[in-house]
XYZ file of C-alpha atoms in Angstrom:
158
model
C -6.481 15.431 -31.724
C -10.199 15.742 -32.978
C -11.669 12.209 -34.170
C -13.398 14.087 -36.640
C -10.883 14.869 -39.017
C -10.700 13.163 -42.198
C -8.346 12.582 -45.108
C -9.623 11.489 -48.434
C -7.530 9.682 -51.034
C -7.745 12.603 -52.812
C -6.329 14.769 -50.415
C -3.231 11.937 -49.678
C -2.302 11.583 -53.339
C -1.724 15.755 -53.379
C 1.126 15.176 -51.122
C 4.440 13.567 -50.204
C 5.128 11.087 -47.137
C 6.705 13.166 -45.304
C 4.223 16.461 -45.763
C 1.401 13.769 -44.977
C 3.705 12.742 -41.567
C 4.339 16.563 -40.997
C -0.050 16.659 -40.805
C -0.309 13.697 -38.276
C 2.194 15.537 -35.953
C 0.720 19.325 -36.143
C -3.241 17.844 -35.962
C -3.627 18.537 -39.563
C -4.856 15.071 -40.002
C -6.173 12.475 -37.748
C -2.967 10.034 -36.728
C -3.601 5.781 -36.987
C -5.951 4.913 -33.821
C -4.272 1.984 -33.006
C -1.575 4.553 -31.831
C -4.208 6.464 -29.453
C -5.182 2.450 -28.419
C -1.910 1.627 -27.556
C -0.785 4.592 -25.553
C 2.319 5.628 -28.494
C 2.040 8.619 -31.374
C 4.425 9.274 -33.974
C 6.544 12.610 -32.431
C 9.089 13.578 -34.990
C 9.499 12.904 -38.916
C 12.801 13.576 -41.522
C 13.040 12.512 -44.624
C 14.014 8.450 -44.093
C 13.264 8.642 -39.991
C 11.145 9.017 -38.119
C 9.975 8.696 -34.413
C 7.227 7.224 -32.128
C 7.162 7.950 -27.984
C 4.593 6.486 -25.964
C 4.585 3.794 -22.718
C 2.883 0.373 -22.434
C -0.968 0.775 -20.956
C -2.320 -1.962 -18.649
C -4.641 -2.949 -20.992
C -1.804 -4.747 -23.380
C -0.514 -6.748 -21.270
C 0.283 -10.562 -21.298
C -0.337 -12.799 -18.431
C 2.788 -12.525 -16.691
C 2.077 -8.349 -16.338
C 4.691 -7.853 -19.291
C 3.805 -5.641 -22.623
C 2.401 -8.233 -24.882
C 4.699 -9.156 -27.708
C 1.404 -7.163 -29.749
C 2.261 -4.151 -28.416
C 6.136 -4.161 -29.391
C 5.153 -5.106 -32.466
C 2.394 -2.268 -33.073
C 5.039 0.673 -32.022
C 7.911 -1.129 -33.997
C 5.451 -1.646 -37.570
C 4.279 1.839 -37.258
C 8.124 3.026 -36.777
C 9.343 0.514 -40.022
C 6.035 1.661 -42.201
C 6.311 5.352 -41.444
C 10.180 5.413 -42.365
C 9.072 4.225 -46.018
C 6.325 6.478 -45.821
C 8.625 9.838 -45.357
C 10.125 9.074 -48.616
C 7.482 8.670 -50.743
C 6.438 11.085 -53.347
C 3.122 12.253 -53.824
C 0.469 9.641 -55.268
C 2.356 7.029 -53.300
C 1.388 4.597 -50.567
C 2.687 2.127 -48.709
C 1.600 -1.681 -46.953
C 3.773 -3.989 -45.066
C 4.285 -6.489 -46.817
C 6.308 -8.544 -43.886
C 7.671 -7.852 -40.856
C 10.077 -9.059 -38.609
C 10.768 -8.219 -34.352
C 13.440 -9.318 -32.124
C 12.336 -8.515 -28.155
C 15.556 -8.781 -26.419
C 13.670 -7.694 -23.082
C 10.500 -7.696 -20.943
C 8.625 -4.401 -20.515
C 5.854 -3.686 -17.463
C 3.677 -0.867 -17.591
C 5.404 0.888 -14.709
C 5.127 4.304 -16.471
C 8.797 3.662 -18.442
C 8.684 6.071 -21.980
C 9.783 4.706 -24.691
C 11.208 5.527 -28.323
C 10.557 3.613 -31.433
C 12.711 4.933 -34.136
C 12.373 3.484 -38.095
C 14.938 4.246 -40.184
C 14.266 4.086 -44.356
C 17.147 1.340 -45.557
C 15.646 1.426 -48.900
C 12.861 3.164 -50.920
C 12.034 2.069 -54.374
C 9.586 1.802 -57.233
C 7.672 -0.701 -55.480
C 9.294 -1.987 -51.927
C 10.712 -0.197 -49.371
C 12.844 -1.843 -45.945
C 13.463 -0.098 -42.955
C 15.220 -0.950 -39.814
C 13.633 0.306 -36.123
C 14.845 0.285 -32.630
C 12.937 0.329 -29.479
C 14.937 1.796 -26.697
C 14.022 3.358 -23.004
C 14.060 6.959 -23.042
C 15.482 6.918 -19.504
C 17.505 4.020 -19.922
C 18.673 3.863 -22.864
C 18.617 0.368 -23.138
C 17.457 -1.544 -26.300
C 14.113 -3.892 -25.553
C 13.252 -4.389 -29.547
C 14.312 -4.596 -32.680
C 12.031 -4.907 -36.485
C 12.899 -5.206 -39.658
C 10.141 -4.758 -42.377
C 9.263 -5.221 -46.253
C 7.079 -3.021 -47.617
C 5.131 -2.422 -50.837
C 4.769 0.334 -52.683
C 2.121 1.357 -54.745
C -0.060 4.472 -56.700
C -2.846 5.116 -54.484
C -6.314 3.965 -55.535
C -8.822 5.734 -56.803
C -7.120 9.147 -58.190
């Protein structure tokens, strides 16, 4: 994806979440770089779920050679915020306001995919709470869970 690409205010408050998720995935606008940082991007987005794939680089690592509890909680935010995103309506914009992750089991950068999927519990006026699950893509086991809080606002400046 080109780092050149850029999304004004303007041009967010024209459109729904889920439009605005729909331009991440095709290229139409430049995705979070904390994603391309962490070695995850956001894959797949419905109204009230959405998904992230990526694997655990070396370079997030604790000292044991595990992910770093950072990293689960990077995939897992994104996941929770971009659930609330896909329902908002045009204008709208989202922040976490809180967060919450449960890592039931050690990850090592051996390569393993993973899927981070958020599910929108609740999408109001002015908070939204989603739900997301971490789970092997070959394994199917579960190695995190989040809960979030969000807040929901007008977007500044149009």
């Amino acid at each position: 994806m080109p780092n050149d690409l850029k999304l004004t205010h303007a041009d967010a408050a024209q459109m729904d979440g889920i439009r605005f998720l729909h331009g991440i995935i095709d290229g139409t606008f430049p995705g979070p770089s904390i994603a391309g940082t962490l070695g995850f991007g956001l894959v797949r987005a419905e109204p009230g779920e959405v998904v992230f794939e990526g694997q655990v680089p070396e370079s997030a690592l604790n000292p044991f050679g595990f992910a770093h509890g950072g990293w689960f909680g990077a995939i897992l935010d994104s996941a929770l915020g971009c659930a609330v995103q896909s329902r908002l309506k045009a204008g709208q914009m989202y922040t976490t306001l809180e967060y919450k992750i449960n890592i039931i089991r050690p990850l090592q950068p051996n390569g393993k995919q993973m899927r981070a999927t958020g599910r929108a519990l609740h999408v109001g006026r002015t908070t939204g709470v989603a739900e997301s699950v971490l789970c092997g893509i070959d394994d199917g086991k579960t190695y995190a869970i989040g809960t979030t809080t969000c807040s929901i606002f007008a977007i500044p400046g149009v």
